[in-house]
């Protein structure tokens, strides 16, 4: 076992830290938060990330990328998460779709996406799986007749025609020209169990018939729209289907590994909450000594560290497993590792918020302190890729 980061990983971590300190530090975050909700997409930050080359890290070498493996991306997401959600949040979304298309896409699909990543700083992607009547049913997936997904795509010559609704979708940024790209999951067979009856399509957001029916206000910083979507006879060419017809759910499930990059930012945030709370406990004096020296407070701080360490190394180990399999030429589709990490990261967030709120006492409720923001950010991510509970239930069938 070798826990040492490679020289390249160390250099990238140093670059990420330097970038976040300079470009996405607390002052910049406050500047963004002071804006109206619908003006908070940090376009200038996207441009700077692009100039440094972060979005291109995941591209294959023949496109000028570094083919960064999952562990490298996770270490970077963890690092960036320590500086808030801005830089890492914008990057990890595209990273995961690039690695997916490199494995699953046709040459033409790869070329289209990679060239847009290279040439369009504002280009971003999103994913439409969740539906008003099918939330965790999509994540499991729930395979009973009528379960799992209603949005339907039928074939018409060399096109598919999509009709239906999605909800709570982190929309691609559409302020850039042209717009973003949505990975749409839709049934292509109404009678098959959902695990075999869904296909995946790449849909440019400017496609006629596609619309945003509602923008949801949510409790966390809005860097992108959290939207409900409508598909009214949306036509996508057959060449935009990812994988074979009926493989949509396998793609969605297999791709969960790449979502770990997004989730690893939560570990970074936990680290920040820990450092901030520890510092406070060592300086706040009650009962004649720093509260850190009261066992009930000090042991909470140690418990925070314990939770971070075990979650971080479970996540790094899972990424390492994935990378070994990928380097050996396999495609790891079983998701036990992801499910365990998902559940652990969700629990980590709640433990950190609970301990911080206790240690800060009444001050935890002050808006001028960041505790409220930590709680909102943590809460805002509890559902991601299924709740922690759902991920534990999914693990049951794999052990
Ligand atoms: C901010 C935000 C961003 C999002 N971004 C996206 C996105 O970009 N793309 C996308 O596709 N989706 C997105 N989602 C949707 C998200 O993935 C779903 O919210 C999530 O899958 C949970 O579904 P649900 O909210 O409908 O909960 P439900 O499925 O209604 O679950 C409610 C409760 O029931 C429990 N439960 C559900 N089923 C079972 C079961 N079979 N057994 C035991 N317990 C069960 C759950 O654990 C939970 O406690 C986003 C959601 C939010 C809030």
CSV table of C-alpha atoms and ligand atoms in Angstrom, one decimal:
chain,number,residue,atom,x,y,z
A,1,UNK,CA,0.0,0.0,0.0
A,2,UNK,CA,1.3,3.4,-0.9
A,3,UNK,CA,-0.5,6.4,0.5
A,4,UNK,CA,1.9,8.9,-1.1
A,5,UNK,CA,0.4,11.2,-3.8
A,6,UNK,CA,2.4,11.3,-7.0
A,7,UNK,CA,4.5,14.3,-7.8
A,8,UNK,CA,1.9,15.3,-10.4
A,9,UNK,CA,-1.0,15.0,-7.9
A,10,UNK,CA,1.0,17.1,-5.4
A,11,UNK,CA,1.6,19.8,-8.0
A,12,UNK,CA,-2.0,19.8,-9.0
A,13,UNK,CA,-3.1,20.1,-5.4
A,14,UNK,CA,-0.7,23.1,-4.9
A,15,UNK,CA,-2.1,24.7,-8.1
A,16,UNK,CA,-5.7,24.2,-6.9
A,17,UNK,CA,-5.0,25.7,-3.5
A,18,UNK,CA,-3.3,28.7,-5.0
A,19,UNK,CA,-6.1,29.2,-7.5
A,20,UNK,CA,-8.8,28.9,-4.9
A,21,UNK,CA,-7.0,31.3,-2.5
A,22,UNK,CA,-6.5,33.9,-5.2
A,23,UNK,CA,-9.7,33.6,-7.3
A,24,UNK,CA,-12.4,31.9,-5.1
A,25,UNK,CA,-11.6,33.0,-1.6
A,26,UNK,CA,-14.1,34.3,1.0
A,27,UNK,CA,-14.2,37.8,-0.5
A,28,UNK,CA,-15.2,36.6,-3.9
A,29,UNK,CA,-17.8,34.2,-2.4
A,30,UNK,CA,-19.3,37.1,-0.5
A,31,UNK,CA,-19.3,39.2,-3.7
A,32,UNK,CA,-21.3,36.4,-5.4
A,33,UNK,CA,-23.7,35.9,-2.5
A,34,UNK,CA,-24.5,39.6,-2.5
A,35,UNK,CA,-25.8,39.3,-6.0
A,36,UNK,CA,-29.4,38.5,-6.9
A,37,UNK,CA,-30.0,34.7,-7.0
A,38,UNK,CA,-30.4,34.6,-10.7
A,39,UNK,CA,-27.1,36.5,-11.3
A,40,UNK,CA,-24.9,34.2,-9.2
A,41,UNK,CA,-23.4,32.0,-12.0
A,42,UNK,CA,-19.7,33.1,-11.7
A,43,UNK,CA,-18.9,33.5,-15.4
A,44,UNK,CA,-15.6,35.2,-14.8
A,45,UNK,CA,-14.5,32.3,-12.5
A,46,UNK,CA,-15.4,29.8,-15.2
A,47,UNK,CA,-13.2,31.7,-17.6
A,48,UNK,CA,-10.3,31.7,-15.2
A,49,UNK,CA,-10.6,28.0,-14.5
A,50,UNK,CA,-10.5,27.5,-18.2
A,51,UNK,CA,-7.4,29.7,-18.7
A,52,UNK,CA,-5.5,27.6,-16.1
A,53,UNK,CA,-6.6,24.4,-17.8
A,54,UNK,CA,-8.6,22.7,-15.1
A,55,UNK,CA,-11.6,21.6,-17.2
A,56,UNK,CA,-9.2,19.9,-19.7
A,57,UNK,CA,-7.6,17.7,-17.0
A,58,UNK,CA,-9.9,14.8,-17.7
A,59,UNK,CA,-9.7,14.9,-21.5
A,60,UNK,CA,-7.8,12.1,-23.2
A,61,UNK,CA,-4.2,12.9,-24.1
A,62,UNK,CA,-4.9,13.0,-27.8
A,63,UNK,CA,-7.2,16.0,-27.1
A,64,UNK,CA,-4.4,17.7,-25.1
A,65,UNK,CA,-5.8,16.6,-21.7
A,66,UNK,CA,-4.0,14.7,-18.9
A,67,UNK,CA,-6.5,11.8,-18.7
A,68,UNK,CA,-6.6,12.5,-14.9
A,69,UNK,CA,-7.7,9.3,-13.1
A,70,UNK,CA,-10.5,9.3,-10.5
A,71,UNK,CA,-8.2,9.5,-7.5
A,72,UNK,CA,-6.5,12.6,-8.9
A,73,UNK,CA,-9.9,14.2,-9.5
A,74,UNK,CA,-11.1,13.3,-6.0
A,75,UNK,CA,-8.0,14.7,-4.3
A,76,UNK,CA,-8.5,17.9,-6.2
A,77,UNK,CA,-12.2,18.1,-5.4
A,78,UNK,CA,-11.4,17.5,-1.7
A,79,UNK,CA,-8.9,20.3,-1.9
A,80,UNK,CA,-11.2,22.7,-3.7
A,81,UNK,CA,-14.1,21.8,-1.4
A,82,UNK,CA,-12.0,23.3,1.5
A,83,UNK,CA,-12.5,26.7,-0.2
A,84,UNK,CA,-16.2,26.5,-0.7
A,85,UNK,CA,-18.3,25.1,-3.5
A,86,UNK,CA,-17.6,27.6,-6.2
A,87,UNK,CA,-14.5,26.4,-8.1
A,88,UNK,CA,-14.9,22.7,-7.5
A,89,UNK,CA,-18.7,22.7,-8.0
A,90,UNK,CA,-18.2,24.2,-11.5
A,91,UNK,CA,-15.4,21.8,-12.5
A,92,UNK,CA,-16.5,18.5,-11.1
A,93,UNK,CA,-19.8,18.5,-13.1
A,94,UNK,CA,-18.0,18.6,-16.5
A,95,UNK,CA,-15.2,16.3,-15.3
A,96,UNK,CA,-17.5,13.4,-14.7
A,97,UNK,CA,-19.3,13.7,-18.0
A,98,UNK,CA,-16.0,13.9,-19.9
A,99,UNK,CA,-14.8,10.7,-18.3
A,100,UNK,CA,-18.1,9.0,-19.0
A,101,UNK,CA,-18.1,10.0,-22.6
A,102,UNK,CA,-14.5,8.9,-23.0
A,103,UNK,CA,-15.6,5.4,-22.0
A,104,UNK,CA,-19.2,5.2,-23.3
A,105,UNK,CA,-19.4,7.6,-26.2
A,106,UNK,CA,-18.8,7.2,-30.0
A,107,UNK,CA,-15.8,8.9,-31.6
A,108,UNK,CA,-18.2,11.6,-32.9
A,109,UNK,CA,-19.8,12.2,-29.4
A,110,UNK,CA,-16.3,12.5,-27.8
A,111,UNK,CA,-15.1,14.9,-30.4
A,112,UNK,CA,-18.2,17.1,-30.0
A,113,UNK,CA,-17.9,17.3,-26.2
A,114,UNK,CA,-14.2,17.5,-25.9
A,115,UNK,CA,-13.9,20.3,-28.5
A,116,UNK,CA,-16.6,22.2,-26.7
A,117,UNK,CA,-14.7,21.8,-23.4
A,118,UNK,CA,-11.5,23.0,-25.1
A,119,UNK,CA,-13.1,26.0,-27.0
A,120,UNK,CA,-16.0,27.2,-24.8
A,121,UNK,CA,-15.1,28.3,-21.2
A,122,UNK,CA,-18.8,28.5,-20.3
A,123,UNK,CA,-19.9,25.2,-21.8
A,124,UNK,CA,-21.3,22.9,-19.2
A,125,UNK,CA,-23.3,19.7,-19.0
A,126,UNK,CA,-26.1,18.4,-16.7
A,127,UNK,CA,-28.1,15.2,-16.3
A,128,UNK,CA,-31.9,14.7,-16.4
A,129,UNK,CA,-32.8,11.5,-14.6
A,130,UNK,CA,-35.1,12.5,-11.7
A,131,UNK,CA,-38.8,12.9,-12.3
A,132,UNK,CA,-41.7,14.3,-10.2
A,133,UNK,CA,-43.1,10.8,-9.5
A,134,UNK,CA,-39.8,8.9,-9.6
A,135,UNK,CA,-37.0,10.0,-7.2
A,136,UNK,CA,-35.1,7.2,-5.5
A,137,UNK,CA,-37.0,4.8,-7.8
A,138,UNK,CA,-34.6,6.1,-10.5
A,139,UNK,CA,-31.6,5.6,-8.2
A,140,UNK,CA,-32.4,2.0,-7.1
A,141,UNK,CA,-33.8,1.4,-9.9
A,142,UNK,CA,-37.3,0.2,-9.0
A,143,UNK,CA,-38.0,-2.5,-11.5
A,144,UNK,CA,-41.7,-3.2,-11.0
A,145,UNK,CA,-44.1,-2.6,-13.9
A,146,UNK,CA,-44.9,1.1,-14.2
A,147,UNK,CA,-42.0,2.0,-11.8
A,148,UNK,CA,-38.9,4.0,-12.3
A,149,UNK,CA,-39.4,6.6,-15.1
A,150,UNK,CA,-42.1,8.0,-17.3
A,151,UNK,CA,-40.3,10.3,-19.8
A,152,UNK,CA,-40.6,8.5,-23.1
A,153,UNK,CA,-38.6,8.5,-26.3
A,154,UNK,CA,-39.8,6.8,-29.5
A,155,UNK,CA,-37.9,6.3,-32.6
A,156,UNK,CA,-38.9,8.2,-35.8
A,157,UNK,CA,-36.5,7.4,-38.7
A,158,UNK,CA,-33.0,8.6,-37.7
A,159,UNK,CA,-34.4,10.6,-34.7
A,160,UNK,CA,-35.9,10.0,-31.3
A,161,UNK,CA,-38.8,12.1,-30.1
A,162,UNK,CA,-38.8,12.7,-26.4
A,163,UNK,CA,-41.8,13.7,-24.3
A,164,UNK,CA,-42.1,14.0,-20.5
A,165,UNK,CA,-41.0,15.9,-17.4
A,166,UNK,CA,-37.9,16.0,-15.2
A,167,UNK,CA,-37.5,17.8,-11.9
A,168,UNK,CA,-34.7,19.2,-9.7
A,169,UNK,CA,-32.2,19.2,-12.5
A,170,UNK,CA,-29.0,21.1,-12.1
A,171,UNK,CA,-29.2,22.8,-15.5
A,172,UNK,CA,-26.1,23.3,-17.7
A,173,UNK,CA,-25.1,27.0,-17.7
A,174,UNK,CA,-26.9,28.5,-20.6
A,175,UNK,CA,-25.4,32.0,-20.5
A,176,UNK,CA,-22.6,31.0,-22.8
A,177,UNK,CA,-23.2,30.8,-26.6
A,178,UNK,CA,-24.3,28.3,-27.7
A,179,UNK,CA,-26.0,26.7,-24.7
A,180,UNK,CA,-25.1,23.6,-22.7
A,181,UNK,CA,-25.7,19.9,-23.1
A,182,UNK,CA,-28.1,17.8,-21.1
A,183,UNK,CA,-27.8,14.0,-20.7
A,184,UNK,CA,-31.4,12.9,-20.8
A,185,UNK,CA,-32.6,9.6,-19.6
A,186,UNK,CA,-35.9,8.4,-21.1
A,187,UNK,CA,-37.8,5.1,-21.5
A,188,UNK,CA,-37.5,3.6,-25.0
A,189,UNK,CA,-39.6,0.6,-23.9
A,190,UNK,CA,-42.7,1.1,-21.8
A,191,UNK,CA,-43.1,-2.6,-21.0
A,192,UNK,CA,-39.6,-3.5,-20.0
A,193,UNK,CA,-38.4,-3.2,-16.4
A,194,UNK,CA,-36.9,0.2,-16.0
A,195,UNK,CA,-33.4,-1.3,-15.7
A,196,UNK,CA,-33.7,-2.5,-19.3
A,197,UNK,CA,-36.1,-0.1,-20.8
A,198,UNK,CA,-34.3,3.3,-20.5
A,199,UNK,CA,-31.9,4.9,-23.0
A,200,UNK,CA,-29.5,7.9,-22.7
A,201,UNK,CA,-29.5,10.9,-25.1
A,202,UNK,CA,-27.3,14.0,-25.5
A,203,UNK,CA,-29.6,17.0,-25.9
A,204,UNK,CA,-28.3,20.5,-26.6
A,205,UNK,CA,-30.4,22.9,-24.4
A,206,UNK,CA,-31.3,25.0,-27.4
A,207,UNK,CA,-33.3,22.1,-29.0
A,208,UNK,CA,-36.9,23.1,-29.9
A,209,UNK,CA,-39.6,21.6,-27.7
A,210,UNK,CA,-37.3,21.7,-24.6
A,211,UNK,CA,-38.2,24.2,-21.9
A,212,UNK,CA,-37.7,25.1,-18.2
A,213,UNK,CA,-41.1,24.9,-16.6
A,214,UNK,CA,-40.0,26.1,-13.1
A,215,UNK,CA,-36.9,27.4,-11.4
A,216,UNK,CA,-36.7,26.1,-7.8
A,217,UNK,CA,-35.3,28.2,-5.1
A,218,UNK,CA,-33.1,26.1,-2.9
A,219,UNK,CA,-31.2,26.6,0.4
A,220,UNK,CA,-27.7,26.5,-1.0
A,221,UNK,CA,-25.8,28.9,-3.3
A,222,UNK,CA,-27.2,28.9,-6.8
A,223,UNK,CA,-24.4,28.6,-9.3
A,224,UNK,CA,-26.7,26.9,-11.7
A,225,UNK,CA,-30.5,26.7,-12.1
A,226,UNK,CA,-32.2,23.9,-10.2
A,227,UNK,CA,-34.9,23.5,-12.7
A,228,UNK,CA,-38.0,21.5,-13.6
A,229,UNK,CA,-38.0,20.6,-17.3
A,230,UNK,CA,-40.5,19.8,-20.0
A,231,UNK,CA,-39.9,17.8,-23.2
A,232,UNK,CA,-42.6,18.4,-25.8
A,233,UNK,CA,-41.7,16.4,-29.0
A,234,UNK,CA,-38.0,17.1,-28.5
A,235,UNK,CA,-36.1,15.6,-31.4
A,236,UNK,CA,-32.6,14.3,-31.0
A,237,UNK,CA,-30.7,12.4,-33.7
A,238,UNK,CA,-30.0,8.7,-33.2
A,239,UNK,CA,-26.3,9.5,-33.3
A,240,UNK,CA,-26.8,11.4,-30.0
A,241,UNK,CA,-27.8,8.2,-28.1
A,242,UNK,CA,-25.1,7.1,-25.7
A,243,UNK,CA,-24.7,3.4,-25.7
A,244,UNK,CA,-27.2,1.0,-27.0
A,245,UNK,CA,-31.0,1.3,-26.7
A,246,UNK,CA,-32.0,0.0,-23.2
A,247,UNK,CA,-28.6,0.6,-21.6
A,248,UNK,CA,-29.5,3.9,-20.0
A,249,UNK,CA,-29.9,2.6,-16.5
A,250,UNK,CA,-26.6,0.7,-16.7
A,251,UNK,CA,-24.9,3.9,-17.8
A,252,UNK,CA,-26.6,5.9,-15.0
A,253,UNK,CA,-25.6,3.3,-12.3
A,254,UNK,CA,-22.1,2.8,-13.7
A,255,UNK,CA,-21.5,6.5,-13.9
A,256,UNK,CA,-22.1,6.9,-10.2
A,257,UNK,CA,-18.4,6.4,-9.6
A,258,UNK,CA,-17.6,9.6,-11.4
A,259,UNK,CA,-20.1,11.4,-9.2
A,260,UNK,CA,-17.7,10.8,-6.4
A,261,UNK,CA,-15.7,13.8,-7.5
A,262,UNK,CA,-18.7,16.0,-6.7
A,263,UNK,CA,-19.2,14.3,-3.4
A,264,UNK,CA,-15.5,14.5,-2.4
A,265,UNK,CA,-16.0,18.3,-2.1
A,266,UNK,CA,-18.1,17.5,1.0
A,267,UNK,CA,-15.0,16.0,2.6
A,268,UNK,CA,-13.2,19.3,1.9
A,269,UNK,CA,-16.0,21.3,3.5
A,270,UNK,CA,-15.9,18.9,6.5
A,271,UNK,CA,-12.1,19.7,6.9
A,272,UNK,CA,-12.9,23.4,6.9
A,273,UNK,CA,-15.7,23.0,9.5
A,274,UNK,CA,-13.3,21.0,11.6
A,275,UNK,CA,-10.4,23.5,11.4
A,276,UNK,CA,-12.8,26.4,12.2
A,277,UNK,CA,-14.5,24.7,15.1
A,278,UNK,CA,-11.2,23.5,16.6
A,279,UNK,CA,-9.7,27.0,16.4
A,280,UNK,CA,-12.8,28.5,18.2
A,281,UNK,CA,-12.7,25.8,20.9
A,282,UNK,CA,-9.1,26.6,21.6
A,283,UNK,CA,-9.7,30.3,22.0
A,284,UNK,CA,-13.2,30.5,23.6
A,285,UNK,CA,-12.8,30.5,27.4
A,286,UNK,CA,-15.5,29.2,29.8
A,287,UNK,CA,-15.2,27.6,33.2
A,288,UNK,CA,-11.7,29.1,33.5
A,289,UNK,CA,-10.1,27.5,30.5
A,290,UNK,CA,-10.4,27.1,26.7
A,291,UNK,CA,-13.6,25.0,26.1
A,292,UNK,CA,-11.4,22.6,24.1
A,293,UNK,CA,-10.0,21.4,27.4
A,294,UNK,CA,-13.5,20.4,28.6
A,295,UNK,CA,-13.6,16.7,27.7
A,296,UNK,CA,-17.1,16.9,26.2
A,297,UNK,CA,-16.0,19.6,23.8
A,298,UNK,CA,-12.5,18.3,23.1
A,299,UNK,CA,-13.7,14.8,22.4
A,300,UNK,CA,-16.2,16.2,19.9
A,301,UNK,CA,-13.4,17.9,18.0
A,302,UNK,CA,-11.5,14.6,17.9
A,303,UNK,CA,-14.7,12.9,16.7
A,304,UNK,CA,-14.8,15.4,13.9
A,305,UNK,CA,-11.3,14.5,12.8
A,306,UNK,CA,-12.0,10.7,13.1
A,307,UNK,CA,-15.0,11.1,10.9
A,308,UNK,CA,-13.1,13.0,8.3
A,309,UNK,CA,-10.2,10.7,8.2
A,310,UNK,CA,-12.2,7.5,7.8
A,311,UNK,CA,-14.5,9.0,5.2
A,312,UNK,CA,-11.6,10.5,3.2
A,313,UNK,CA,-9.6,7.2,3.1
A,314,UNK,CA,-12.7,5.1,2.2
A,315,UNK,CA,-13.3,7.5,-0.7
A,316,UNK,CA,-9.7,7.6,-1.8
A,317,UNK,CA,-9.5,3.8,-1.6
A,318,UNK,CA,-12.7,3.4,-3.6
A,319,UNK,CA,-11.3,5.7,-6.3
A,320,UNK,CA,-8.0,3.8,-6.3
A,321,UNK,CA,-9.9,0.5,-6.8
A,322,UNK,CA,-11.8,2.0,-9.7
A,323,UNK,CA,-8.6,3.3,-11.3
A,324,UNK,CA,-6.9,-0.1,-11.0
A,325,UNK,CA,-9.8,-1.8,-12.7
A,326,UNK,CA,-9.9,0.9,-15.4
A,327,UNK,CA,-6.2,0.7,-16.0
A,328,UNK,CA,-6.5,-3.1,-16.4
A,329,UNK,CA,-8.9,-2.4,-19.2
A,330,UNK,CA,-12.2,-3.1,-17.3
A,331,UNK,CA,-15.2,-1.0,-16.7
A,332,UNK,CA,-16.3,-1.2,-13.1
A,333,UNK,CA,-20.1,-1.1,-13.0
A,334,UNK,CA,-20.8,-2.5,-9.6
A,335,UNK,CA,-21.4,0.3,-7.2
A,336,UNK,CA,-20.8,-1.1,-3.7
A,337,UNK,CA,-17.8,1.3,-3.2
A,338,UNK,CA,-19.8,4.3,-4.4
A,339,UNK,CA,-22.8,3.4,-2.2
A,340,UNK,CA,-20.7,3.1,0.9
A,341,UNK,CA,-18.9,6.4,0.2
A,342,UNK,CA,-22.2,8.1,-0.5
A,343,UNK,CA,-23.7,7.0,2.8
A,344,UNK,CA,-20.5,7.8,4.7
A,345,UNK,CA,-20.2,11.3,3.1
A,346,UNK,CA,-23.8,12.1,3.9
A,347,UNK,CA,-23.3,11.1,7.5
A,348,UNK,CA,-20.0,13.0,7.8
A,349,UNK,CA,-21.8,16.2,6.8
A,350,UNK,CA,-24.5,15.8,9.4
A,351,UNK,CA,-22.0,14.9,12.2
A,352,UNK,CA,-19.8,17.9,11.3
A,353,UNK,CA,-22.7,20.4,11.4
A,354,UNK,CA,-24.1,18.9,14.6
A,355,UNK,CA,-20.7,19.1,16.4
A,356,UNK,CA,-20.0,22.6,15.1
A,357,UNK,CA,-23.4,23.9,16.2
A,358,UNK,CA,-22.9,22.5,19.7
A,359,UNK,CA,-19.3,23.8,20.1
A,360,UNK,CA,-20.3,27.4,18.9
A,361,UNK,CA,-23.2,27.5,21.3
A,362,UNK,CA,-25.4,30.5,20.7
A,363,UNK,CA,-23.0,31.9,18.2
A,364,UNK,CA,-23.8,29.1,15.8
A,365,UNK,CA,-27.0,31.0,15.1
A,366,UNK,CA,-25.3,34.2,14.1
A,367,UNK,CA,-25.6,35.0,10.4
A,368,UNK,CA,-22.2,36.6,10.5
A,369,UNK,CA,-20.5,33.3,11.3
A,370,UNK,CA,-20.4,30.6,8.6
A,371,UNK,CA,-22.1,27.8,10.5
A,372,UNK,CA,-25.5,28.6,8.9
A,373,UNK,CA,-23.9,28.3,5.5
A,374,UNK,CA,-22.2,25.0,6.4
A,375,UNK,CA,-25.5,23.6,7.5
A,376,UNK,CA,-27.4,24.8,4.4
A,377,UNK,CA,-24.7,23.5,2.1
A,378,UNK,CA,-24.6,20.1,3.8
A,379,UNK,CA,-28.4,19.8,3.8
A,380,UNK,CA,-28.5,20.8,0.2
A,381,UNK,CA,-26.4,17.8,-0.8
A,382,UNK,CA,-28.1,15.1,1.4
A,383,UNK,CA,-30.3,13.8,-1.5
A,384,UNK,CA,-27.5,13.5,-4.1
A,385,UNK,CA,-27.5,10.3,-6.1
A,386,UNK,CA,-30.0,8.9,-3.6
A,387,UNK,CA,-30.2,9.6,0.1
A,388,UNK,CA,-27.6,7.9,2.4
A,389,UNK,CA,-30.2,5.5,3.5
A,390,UNK,CA,-31.0,4.4,-0.1
A,391,UNK,CA,-27.3,3.9,-0.7
A,392,UNK,CA,-27.1,1.6,2.4
A,393,UNK,CA,-30.1,-0.3,1.2
A,394,UNK,CA,-28.5,-0.7,-2.3
A,395,UNK,CA,-25.3,-2.0,-0.6
A,396,UNK,CA,-27.3,-4.8,1.1
A,397,UNK,CA,-27.7,-6.7,-2.2
A,398,UNK,CA,-24.0,-6.5,-2.9
A,399,UNK,CA,-22.5,-8.0,0.2
B,1,LIG,C1,-30.3,20.5,-5.2
B,1,LIG,C2,-30.7,19.3,-6.0
B,1,LIG,C3,-30.0,19.0,-7.2
B,1,LIG,C4,-30.4,17.9,-7.9
B,1,LIG,N1,-29.8,17.7,-9.1
B,1,LIG,C5,-30.2,16.7,-9.9
B,1,LIG,C6,-29.7,16.5,-11.2
B,1,LIG,O1,-28.9,17.3,-11.7
B,1,LIG,N2,-30.2,15.5,-12.0
B,1,LIG,C7,-31.1,14.6,-11.5
B,1,LIG,O2,-31.5,13.7,-12.2
B,1,LIG,N3,-31.6,14.7,-10.2
B,1,LIG,C8,-31.2,15.7,-9.4
B,1,LIG,N4,-31.7,15.9,-8.2
B,1,LIG,C9,-32.7,14.9,-7.7
B,1,LIG,C10,-32.2,14.0,-6.6
B,1,LIG,O3,-31.3,13.1,-7.2
B,1,LIG,C11,-33.4,13.4,-5.9
B,1,LIG,O4,-33.9,14.4,-5.0
B,1,LIG,C12,-33.0,12.1,-5.1
B,1,LIG,O5,-32.7,11.1,-6.0
B,1,LIG,C13,-34.1,11.7,-4.1
B,1,LIG,O6,-35.3,11.6,-4.7
B,1,LIG,P1,-36.6,12.4,-4.0
B,1,LIG,O7,-36.2,13.7,-3.6
B,1,LIG,O8,-37.8,12.3,-5.0
B,1,LIG,O9,-36.9,11.5,-2.7
B,1,LIG,P2,-37.9,10.3,-2.6
B,1,LIG,O10,-37.5,9.2,-3.6
B,1,LIG,O11,-39.3,10.7,-2.6
B,1,LIG,O12,-37.4,9.7,-1.1
B,1,LIG,C14,-38.0,10.3,0.1
B,1,LIG,C15,-37.6,9.5,1.3
B,1,LIG,O13,-38.0,8.1,1.1
B,1,LIG,C16,-36.9,7.2,1.2
B,1,LIG,N5,-37.1,6.1,0.2
B,1,LIG,C17,-37.4,6.3,-1.1
B,1,LIG,N6,-37.5,5.1,-1.7
B,1,LIG,C18,-37.2,4.2,-0.8
B,1,LIG,C19,-37.2,2.7,-0.7
B,1,LIG,N7,-37.4,2.0,-1.9
B,1,LIG,N8,-36.9,2.1,0.4
B,1,LIG,C20,-36.6,2.8,1.5
B,1,LIG,N9,-36.7,4.2,1.6
B,1,LIG,C21,-37.0,4.8,0.5
B,1,LIG,C22,-35.6,8.1,0.9
B,1,LIG,O14,-34.5,7.6,1.6
B,1,LIG,C23,-36.1,9.4,1.5
B,1,LIG,O15,-35.8,9.4,2.8
B,1,LIG,C24,-31.4,17.0,-7.4
B,1,LIG,C25,-32.1,17.3,-6.2
B,1,LIG,C26,-31.8,18.5,-5.5
B,1,LIG,C27,-32.5,18.8,-4.2
